[in-house]
Amino acid sequence: MSPDLPPVAPSVTAELVEALSPRLRKRLDAGIARLAARPVVREGDLVRIAVDDETDVVLHAQGGTVSRADAIRCGCLLAPDCLHRAAAASVAPVAADAPVAEEAPVAEDAPAAQDRPATRSVDPGDPDPAPAGAHAGATPAPAPAEGATAEQRAAARAVHAAAAAVLEAGTDGAGAVLQAELLRAAHTARLAGLPRAAAAAISVVTGVRAARSADPAYRLTDLVAALAATLGITRRVPHATGAELAELRGTVRQPYRPDGSLRLYGLFSEPVLTATGYAGVVTWTADAEGRLYTVSDVAPGGPARATGAADRAVRLGDTALTHRELSRAGLAVSGATVSPTGRLGAGAGVRAVRAAGAAWRAEPLDRLWSAPAAEQVARALNDGQDLLFLEVTLLGSVRESTGDCLLADCAGVPLRLVAAHDDPSLPYRDNLRLLAAARGSRLRIVARLVPGTPPRALLLATEHPTDPDARVDAGLDRLQRADLPADAVQDPPDTLPAGDEAPLHLLRRRVHQAVSGGRRVLALSASPHGEAGDGARLRRLGLATAGDVLDDLYSTAAVRSRDAFGRLLPSDAAPFARAWLAAAVCADAIERALCAGAWGAAADTASASGLLTHR
């Protein structure tokens, strides 16, 4: 997946791949690999890929997105039925059907929050990809107890079948043809009024492409969560009614409601850099009651836009504040419109002027840090508001298999703070490395919870280690060694002992292995049943349900039918997808419970188990 190419609508990719002959479909993955290595040149809305010295593929990205099949042209002799057009669409980022640019000028046309920071993990129970932790708006009225339409049921089953086929093959085997089938199903689901299922399916394709292209930003955990969400949502849609169905359908655009006058205080800004080709910045603010609001500037782009958007003017009223300035200043807004997730609209009637800001240790922002950490974690696990406002003492660094992380004490809880994004153009990891040298410093931070054990969070912003009146946005501001205390010494990182604190890894690694290697790899690596198997070990350690679903996953992966001559028949992906989904949901529920226990919080696992609800 090339970030230099414009996003291509799912329907376009599906149409071009479907038009290929069977012979060319077999060669498509190899064609994608060759085209991905070719030079790309941008000329306004036109993007050229040099196939060879004499032939170019041209993508016309009107408005930043390729939305029609005829917007991709090739100069080879076989065009328009050539391999190059389908390969170009398949190597480009996947566009949302309603791409996000700037805020819409009127409330009813405000786009869905698809500019969610890429640092936030995907929760299978999350109804819409919106920034978490924001002020919850008015609760929608209960929907009538009506079921899904025939068109929606058919679309949900098509997405489910296509996602199950991707799981069956694993990222290693899910080539461009399987991806295109899932994209076509996602487009059909969107047309049928199932935008949530469509968005989840597109996230799966994006993750598969990132895995196959060895994208450094690829995270297997995100792909696992996206696949679980896709299978879980589409499994429930045909049987859901009323409010449950409304939640499963999701919304294309967030409703913006009038919220009168607001007095806001800047908290911090975080860069957005998504695998789908969008980049920018989200600035977080709070009002006097501690409710959170966001202002965003996200559009198609790459790392340069993610780092540069912080210095762009906020598109809200007549204010000339940049996002970086707003994160330290204040804002007085009249005629405000706010989405249910706290995102501020930029309609024509909105007025905004600069106002005085507030320090983190002064009112009204000080109250955000007054809630106990356990209470904040419980809120993050149960309500999806995953920002944590913590006061920590830095203890140094610890080495893990994925790299070094910052170790801190948070009211007696040993907390690991990790980089929110791995892109080298963002200073997250460098800042963590420097902060590890400020051992003993007591700082207030803003972090995003990562469920699991040991306690872990993504560091988003922190007080300056030597200037109590300054703040550091971990993804935008770059600390220098001169910013550290005079006696700071960078000690070699400690080494974590091998092994998990809990045996959940026995289940979780098989869930992850299935997504990477597919059903066949899981069948070959199945542990023995009985007293010697992983399932029995989980049961002996008190995780009986986890042991049962793991045994079922192994058994389902190994089942293959044969015809009268002993030849293997084509496998049915549905039973394996069902067993895998049960294992993924079980692992998620246990992980949330372990996370809550580590923080001394209470977790509600209903959102995870709800993925399997089937009446």
XYZ file of C-alpha atoms in Angstrom:
615
model
C 0.000 0.000 0.000
C 1.640 3.213 -1.168
C 0.994 6.419 0.827
C 2.031 8.425 -2.265
C -1.098 7.315 -4.116
C -4.551 8.864 -3.624
C -7.242 6.811 -1.845
C -9.389 4.708 -4.178
C -13.063 4.011 -3.466
C -13.820 0.353 -2.576
C -16.307 0.001 -5.419
C -13.660 1.074 -7.954
C -11.150 -1.551 -6.825
C -13.820 -4.251 -6.763
C -15.022 -3.349 -10.263
C -11.533 -3.372 -11.801
C -10.531 -6.675 -10.204
C -13.813 -8.343 -11.161
C -13.309 -7.288 -14.791
C -10.018 -9.195 -15.038
C -9.872 -12.534 -16.793
C -9.137 -15.617 -14.618
C -5.610 -15.702 -16.035
C -4.909 -12.099 -15.064
C -6.415 -12.561 -11.606
C -3.789 -15.192 -10.879
C -1.093 -12.682 -11.805
C -2.591 -9.744 -9.917
C -0.607 -10.059 -6.670
C 2.667 -10.218 -8.572
C 1.581 -7.212 -10.634
C 0.811 -5.261 -7.455
C 4.281 -6.007 -6.056
C 5.930 -4.758 -9.257
C 3.796 -1.633 -9.489
C 4.382 -0.747 -5.825
C 8.099 -0.413 -6.566
C 7.618 1.970 -9.503
C 8.082 5.771 -9.229
C 5.050 7.970 -8.592
C 4.671 11.583 -9.770
C 1.895 13.996 -8.714
C 0.628 16.729 -11.042
C -2.290 18.405 -9.289
C -5.197 15.964 -9.254
C -3.292 13.572 -11.543
C -0.974 10.895 -10.181
C 1.257 8.981 -12.599
C 2.850 5.592 -12.011
C 5.577 4.667 -14.484
C 4.914 1.042 -15.450
C 7.979 1.141 -17.680
C 9.868 3.685 -19.772
C 6.987 4.050 -22.237
C 3.809 3.283 -20.261
C 2.122 5.142 -17.413
C -0.915 4.443 -15.268
C -2.717 7.713 -14.492
C -5.076 8.160 -11.535
C -7.385 11.179 -11.614
C -8.114 11.990 -7.971
C -10.717 14.723 -8.177
C -11.173 16.100 -4.672
C -8.309 13.922 -3.459
C -10.051 10.564 -4.072
C -10.442 8.223 -7.057
C -14.181 7.607 -7.105
C -14.786 6.160 -10.607
C -13.226 3.267 -12.492
C -12.670 5.403 -15.606
C -10.547 7.761 -13.478
C -7.756 5.165 -13.679
C -6.261 4.966 -17.170
C -3.376 2.983 -18.597
C -1.359 3.500 -21.775
C -0.543 -0.156 -22.446
C -1.870 -2.074 -25.447
C -4.232 -4.240 -23.355
C -6.017 -1.299 -21.721
C -8.690 -0.884 -20.484
C -8.815 -4.607 -19.604
C -5.193 -4.718 -18.482
C -3.695 -5.800 -15.187
C -2.170 -2.395 -14.464
C -5.426 -0.556 -13.668
C -6.519 -3.180 -11.133
C -3.021 -3.307 -9.638
C -2.935 0.487 -9.228
C -6.293 0.468 -7.452
C -5.184 -2.412 -5.221
C -1.891 -0.825 -4.192
C -3.483 2.527 -3.285
C -5.049 3.256 0.125
C -8.730 2.391 0.500
C -10.952 5.459 0.593
C -14.033 5.782 2.708
C -17.168 6.138 0.598
C -17.686 9.536 2.227
C -14.110 10.823 2.510
C -13.349 13.202 5.338
C -11.799 16.533 4.519
C -12.566 19.620 6.550
C -15.551 20.155 8.818
C -18.816 20.585 6.954
C -20.244 24.128 7.022
C -23.645 23.028 8.334
C -24.501 20.695 11.180
C -26.587 18.226 9.233
C -23.798 17.635 6.714
C -21.032 17.125 9.255
C -18.946 14.083 8.325
C -18.560 11.015 10.451
C -15.500 11.046 12.672
C -13.321 8.972 10.398
C -10.431 11.209 11.404
C -10.008 9.195 14.564
C -6.361 9.219 15.620
C -4.587 6.161 14.322
C -3.182 5.624 17.795
C -6.498 4.478 19.200
C -7.002 0.735 19.145
C -10.168 -0.687 17.630
C -12.651 -2.113 20.086
C -14.998 -4.827 18.759
C -17.765 -3.164 20.738
C -17.141 0.318 19.381
C -20.177 1.353 17.311
C -18.557 4.115 15.313
C -14.957 5.116 14.587
C -15.062 8.368 16.538
C -12.628 9.955 18.978
C -13.106 8.470 22.406
C -13.174 10.332 25.655
C -15.258 13.180 24.292
C -18.380 14.720 25.710
C -21.398 12.501 25.055
C -24.249 14.437 23.518
C -27.957 13.794 23.594
C -29.019 10.155 23.666
C -30.943 9.186 20.519
C -34.570 8.252 20.916
C -35.266 4.495 21.070
C -35.785 2.968 17.672
C -38.947 1.036 16.886
C -38.701 -2.736 17.248
C -38.305 -3.406 13.544
C -35.854 -5.806 11.999
C -33.333 -5.479 9.211
C -34.591 -5.320 5.660
C -34.019 -8.207 3.273
C -31.398 -6.104 1.495
C -29.561 -5.452 4.771
C -29.655 -9.098 5.786
C -28.245 -10.143 2.412
C -25.541 -7.452 2.577
C -24.556 -8.457 6.121
C -24.253 -12.104 5.099
C -22.135 -11.154 2.090
C -19.711 -9.153 4.233
C -19.606 -11.971 6.784
C -18.799 -14.557 4.109
C -16.104 -12.383 2.525
C -14.507 -11.632 5.907
C -14.618 -15.346 6.796
C -12.805 -16.113 3.544
C -10.071 -13.608 4.463
C -9.735 -15.238 7.893
C -9.601 -18.677 6.271
C -6.692 -17.588 4.077
C -4.901 -15.393 6.644
C -2.950 -12.298 5.687
C -0.390 -14.482 3.895
C -3.046 -15.886 1.554
C -5.544 -13.024 1.326
C -4.433 -11.570 -1.973
C -5.980 -8.829 -4.066
C -8.883 -10.981 -5.284
C -10.113 -11.815 -1.771
C -9.595 -8.191 -0.759
C -11.665 -6.994 -3.706
C -14.496 -9.366 -2.769
C -14.563 -7.902 0.731
C -14.464 -4.365 -0.682
C -17.391 -5.123 -2.982
C -19.352 -6.554 -0.045
C -18.481 -3.447 2.009
C -19.747 -1.164 -0.746
C -22.969 -3.163 -0.990
C -23.410 -2.951 2.779
C -23.030 0.802 2.699
C -25.618 1.120 -0.055
C -27.937 -1.097 2.016
C -27.680 1.246 5.000
C -25.011 -0.590 7.019
C -22.160 1.950 7.219
C -20.733 0.463 10.402
C -20.250 -2.957 8.814
C -18.826 -1.322 5.685
C -16.302 0.708 7.680
C -15.206 -2.341 9.664
C -14.720 -4.378 6.472
C -12.633 -1.605 4.902
C -10.473 -1.569 8.045
C -9.851 -5.292 7.526
C -8.703 -4.754 3.935
C -6.462 -1.881 5.026
C -4.897 -4.060 7.714
C -4.365 -6.987 5.344
C -2.652 -4.740 2.826
C -0.424 -3.241 5.509
C 0.569 -6.733 6.650
C 1.331 -7.964 3.131
C 3.386 -4.860 2.298
C 5.369 -5.017 5.570
C 4.151 -1.529 6.490
C 6.025 -0.521 9.685
C 2.800 0.979 11.057
C 0.978 -2.367 10.784
C -0.312 -3.761 14.083
C -1.686 -7.269 14.202
C -3.838 -6.400 17.224
C -5.667 -3.735 15.201
C -6.379 -6.166 12.368
C -7.622 -8.799 14.831
C -9.981 -6.250 16.382
C -11.234 -5.052 12.985
C -11.887 -8.614 11.818
C -13.708 -9.447 15.059
C -15.832 -6.319 14.673
C -16.699 -7.174 11.057
C -17.675 -10.759 11.835
C -19.502 -9.822 15.035
C -21.541 -6.977 13.560
C -22.574 -8.884 10.452
C -23.446 -11.961 12.519
C -25.880 -9.944 14.635
C -27.512 -7.714 11.997
C -29.893 -10.338 10.511
C -31.358 -11.080 13.953
C -31.318 -7.611 15.572
C -34.258 -5.262 16.061
C -34.936 -1.809 17.458
C -32.171 0.025 19.258
C -29.731 -2.860 18.839
C -30.186 -2.785 15.071
C -29.806 0.996 14.998
C -26.488 0.663 16.819
C -25.307 -2.077 14.471
C -26.246 -0.079 11.390
C -24.204 2.928 12.522
C -24.330 6.319 10.873
C -22.645 7.766 7.802
C -22.534 11.237 9.294
C -22.613 12.284 12.894
C -25.542 14.495 13.865
C -24.442 17.908 15.128
C -26.677 19.523 17.727
C -26.737 23.168 18.862
C -24.902 23.628 22.162
C -25.144 27.394 22.702
C -22.097 29.199 24.043
C -18.982 27.391 25.216
C -15.899 28.503 27.117
C -13.140 26.046 26.297
C -9.592 25.526 27.564
C -6.910 23.860 25.444
C -5.495 20.550 26.691
C -3.213 19.103 23.998
C -2.985 18.233 20.311
C -2.264 14.845 18.781
C -1.303 14.040 15.199
C -3.482 11.806 13.043
C -1.832 9.436 10.582
C -4.062 6.615 9.403
C -3.393 3.592 7.250
C -6.240 4.693 4.966
C -4.322 7.723 3.697
C -5.627 10.476 5.977
C -3.501 12.765 8.111
C -3.825 15.871 10.235
C -4.348 16.853 13.827
C -6.976 16.688 16.582
C -6.891 19.273 19.368
C -8.552 18.408 22.665
C -10.205 21.042 24.855
C -12.343 20.994 27.998
C -15.037 23.232 29.454
C -15.372 24.346 33.068
C -17.250 21.140 33.982
C -14.523 18.891 32.558
C -16.422 17.805 29.445
C -14.114 17.177 26.478
C -14.457 18.679 23.010
C -12.304 18.220 19.901
C -11.406 20.360 16.908
C -9.897 18.505 13.968
C -8.155 19.152 10.673
C -7.870 15.867 8.793
C -7.651 15.295 5.041
C -5.953 12.939 2.593
C -2.218 13.083 3.161
C 0.834 11.517 4.735
C 3.355 12.162 7.514
C 4.146 15.696 6.313
C 0.523 16.709 6.747
C 0.353 15.042 10.156
C 3.259 17.125 11.425
C 2.331 20.322 9.587
C -1.379 20.518 10.406
C -0.631 21.619 13.974
C 0.486 24.975 12.596
C -2.597 25.465 10.438
C -5.348 27.820 11.586
C -8.281 26.239 13.389
C -11.344 26.217 11.145
C -13.813 27.494 13.694
C -15.418 30.908 13.462
C -13.070 33.839 12.866
C -10.267 32.713 15.146
C -6.746 32.843 13.776
C -5.416 30.401 16.354
C -3.391 27.461 15.112
C -3.996 24.014 16.602
C -0.695 24.227 18.449
C -1.702 27.580 19.951
C -5.196 26.382 20.846
C -3.758 23.445 22.790
C -2.316 25.999 25.260
C -4.864 28.817 24.934
C -8.623 29.081 25.307
C -11.624 29.619 23.051
C -14.968 31.336 23.485
C -17.539 29.864 21.105
C -21.083 31.059 20.400
C -23.636 29.219 18.280
C -21.649 26.025 18.842
C -22.707 22.744 17.242
C -21.405 19.519 18.768
C -21.503 15.870 17.685
C -22.336 13.102 20.189
C -18.602 12.465 20.519
C -17.804 16.078 21.385
C -16.485 17.128 17.996
C -17.134 20.811 17.290
C -18.836 21.717 14.018
C -17.695 24.618 11.865
C -21.028 25.788 10.483
C -21.663 29.264 9.131
C -23.394 30.347 12.339
C -20.487 29.427 14.620
C -18.468 32.279 16.128
C -15.213 31.750 17.998
C -12.591 34.090 19.453
C -9.386 33.534 21.363
C -9.594 33.527 25.160
C -7.237 32.904 28.051
C -6.104 29.341 28.590
C -5.438 27.503 31.843
C -2.549 25.516 33.249
C -3.095 21.835 33.909
C -2.679 22.442 37.649
C -5.112 25.369 37.690
C -8.890 25.410 37.558
C -10.847 24.285 35.670
C -8.427 21.756 34.105
C -7.082 20.615 37.470
C -10.293 18.672 38.117
C -9.516 16.296 35.235
C -6.631 14.878 37.286
C -8.668 14.665 40.517
C -10.512 11.442 39.595
C -8.753 8.278 40.859
C -6.948 6.265 38.194
C -9.115 3.188 38.856
C -12.270 5.225 38.229
C -10.875 6.575 34.965
C -9.874 3.099 33.800
C -13.344 1.751 34.605
C -14.826 4.576 32.534
C -12.476 3.785 29.657
C -13.299 0.070 29.720
C -17.058 0.466 30.108
C -17.925 3.710 28.297
C -15.228 3.983 25.633
C -13.906 7.286 27.007
C -10.327 6.095 26.895
C -8.341 9.218 27.799
C -6.598 8.979 31.165
C -5.459 12.020 33.159
C -2.768 10.665 35.473
C -0.051 11.874 37.820
C 2.986 9.615 37.620
C 6.545 9.294 38.876
C 8.991 8.291 36.150
C 11.024 5.168 36.990
C 13.116 4.671 33.841
C 12.725 2.381 30.869
C 11.959 -1.287 30.386
C 12.800 -3.425 27.370
C 10.038 -5.429 25.753
C 9.919 -7.533 22.609
C 8.381 -4.608 20.713
C 10.936 -2.078 21.959
C 11.669 0.038 24.999
C 8.863 1.627 26.969
C 8.738 4.169 29.776
C 8.065 2.771 33.245
C 6.152 4.963 35.702
C 4.484 4.634 39.078
C 0.835 5.725 39.135
C -0.530 5.648 42.683
C 1.206 2.347 43.326
C 0.389 0.830 39.923
C 3.479 0.081 37.755
C 2.459 1.634 34.433
C 4.149 1.101 31.079
C 3.892 4.099 28.755
C 4.412 3.263 25.079
C 4.610 5.176 21.810
C 1.229 6.077 20.354
C 2.509 5.742 16.778
C 5.638 4.159 15.321
C 6.108 6.425 12.311
C 9.641 7.886 12.608
C 8.435 11.332 11.488
C 6.460 11.629 14.725
C 8.560 12.162 17.884
C 6.632 9.782 20.160
C 9.373 7.194 20.591
C 12.230 9.698 20.870
C 10.350 11.600 23.579
C 9.754 8.409 25.551
C 13.440 7.582 25.372
C 14.422 11.001 26.727
C 11.781 11.003 29.459
C 13.184 7.714 30.720
C 16.297 9.685 31.732
C 14.208 11.981 33.968
C 13.924 9.264 36.609
C 12.213 10.471 39.767
C 10.328 13.300 38.048
C 6.678 13.594 39.042
C 4.569 14.722 36.099
C 0.982 14.979 35.028
C 0.274 13.198 31.766
C -2.551 12.502 29.337
C -2.588 8.939 28.011
C -4.878 6.543 26.175
C -5.610 3.226 27.864
C -4.399 -0.002 26.267
C -6.454 -2.836 27.809
C -4.407 -5.741 29.090
C -1.797 -6.671 31.641
C 0.540 -5.362 32.833
C -1.064 -1.847 32.969
C -0.222 -0.005 29.774
C -1.152 3.276 28.072
C -0.172 5.369 25.043
C 1.512 8.616 26.089
C -0.144 11.582 24.337
C 0.966 14.643 26.337
C 2.954 15.449 29.458
C 4.112 18.283 31.642
C 7.586 19.526 30.785
C 10.198 17.735 32.941
C 11.867 20.996 34.079
C 9.328 23.767 33.330
C 6.103 23.226 35.339
C 4.235 25.834 33.276
C 4.970 24.144 29.923
C 3.376 21.136 28.239
C 4.700 18.681 25.703
C 2.499 17.148 23.011
C 4.287 13.823 22.685
C 3.468 13.393 18.988
C 4.271 16.961 17.890
C 6.844 18.546 20.239
C 10.349 17.131 20.262
C 12.160 17.148 23.604
C 15.904 17.817 23.726
C 18.416 16.607 26.291
C 18.667 20.211 27.535
C 15.014 19.922 28.597
C 15.852 17.209 31.133
C 16.851 17.737 34.776
C 20.532 18.513 35.213
C 21.189 15.222 37.019
C 19.370 13.060 34.460
C 21.282 9.906 33.525
C 20.203 7.516 30.793
C 20.565 4.057 32.326
C 20.412 0.935 30.181
C 16.839 -0.380 30.107
C 15.901 -3.177 32.418
C 14.930 -6.482 30.829
C 11.480 -7.861 31.429
C 11.256 -11.524 32.446
C 9.936 -13.851 29.778
C 6.375 -15.099 29.963
C 2.933 -13.679 30.697
C 1.571 -12.780 34.099
C -1.603 -14.660 33.136
C -2.047 -17.674 30.823
C -4.264 -15.673 28.466
C -1.437 -15.744 25.932
C -2.295 -19.411 25.234
C -5.580 -18.256 23.695
C -4.552 -14.861 22.377
C -1.582 -16.097 20.364
C -3.774 -18.646 18.545
C -6.329 -15.934 17.726
C -3.508 -13.847 16.279
C -1.897 -16.809 14.537
C -5.127 -17.599 12.697
C -5.303 -14.056 11.305
C -1.695 -14.144 10.128
C -1.406 -17.675 8.803
C -5.001 -18.682 8.195
C -6.865 -21.823 9.103
C -4.299 -24.216 7.686
C -1.455 -22.934 9.874
C -3.640 -23.137 12.967
C -4.618 -26.716 12.127
C -0.967 -27.698 11.754
C 0.025 -26.055 15.049
C -2.877 -27.410 17.105
C -1.847 -28.575 20.564
C -2.890 -32.045 21.750
C -6.238 -32.439 23.464
C -6.737 -34.012 26.839
C -4.688 -33.274 29.937
C -1.610 -32.192 27.954
C -3.298 -29.571 25.757
C -3.427 -25.789 26.073
C -7.157 -25.946 26.688
C -6.660 -28.234 29.678
C -3.964 -25.924 31.021
C -6.312 -22.956 30.824
C -9.008 -24.907 32.654
C -6.588 -25.926 35.398
C -5.711 -22.262 35.881
C -9.346 -21.255 36.292
C -10.104 -20.101 32.713
C -12.551 -22.853 31.811
C -14.396 -20.938 29.086
C -11.124 -19.923 27.455
C -10.020 -23.571 27.456
C -13.270 -24.718 25.859
C -13.241 -22.100 23.066
C -9.573 -22.846 22.347
C -10.287 -26.563 21.989
C -13.206 -25.737 19.695
C -10.984 -23.452 17.602
C -8.407 -26.198 17.172
C -11.053 -28.789 16.300
C -12.813 -26.574 13.782
C -9.547 -25.635 12.097
C -8.644 -29.308 11.587
C -12.015 -30.458 10.204
C -12.006 -31.051 6.436
C -14.491 -33.186 4.502
C -13.546 -35.577 1.710
C -15.456 -36.963 -1.227
C -15.984 -40.652 -2.022
C -12.517 -40.853 -3.546
C -10.789 -39.366 -0.492
C -10.171 -35.989 -2.073
C -10.476 -32.882 0.110
C -13.643 -30.911 -0.533
C -13.703 -27.117 -0.485
C -13.855 -26.048 3.142
C -16.772 -24.196 4.697
C -15.303 -21.031 6.217
C -18.354 -20.261 8.369
C -17.780 -22.749 11.263
C -14.130 -21.728 11.573
C -15.070 -18.022 11.541
C -17.642 -18.665 14.270
C -15.126 -20.536 16.450
C -12.477 -17.874 15.879
C -14.899 -15.066 16.761
C -15.811 -16.848 20.018
C -12.110 -17.135 20.869
C -11.421 -13.477 20.007
C -14.352 -12.214 22.079
C -13.393 -14.459 24.993
C -9.798 -13.217 24.915
C -10.987 -9.610 24.781
C -13.353 -10.064 27.723
C -10.703 -11.758 29.871
C -8.121 -9.149 28.943
C -10.485 -6.340 29.961
C -11.189 -8.073 33.270
C -7.467 -8.562 33.934
C -6.815 -4.928 33.041
C -9.518 -3.780 35.454
C -8.087 -5.978 38.177
C -4.571 -4.622 37.648
C -5.875 -1.058 38.107
C -8.345 -1.929 40.847
C -11.250 -0.976 38.560
C -14.488 -2.684 37.558
C -14.992 -3.766 33.942
C -18.209 -4.505 32.105
C -17.520 -7.166 29.469
C -21.004 -7.037 27.977
C -19.868 -5.044 24.961
C -17.448 -7.797 23.968
C -19.804 -10.692 24.613
C -22.518 -8.870 22.688
C -20.688 -9.692 19.457
C -21.873 -13.279 19.806
C -25.511 -12.502 20.630
C -27.693 -14.613 18.343
C -31.390 -14.995 18.826
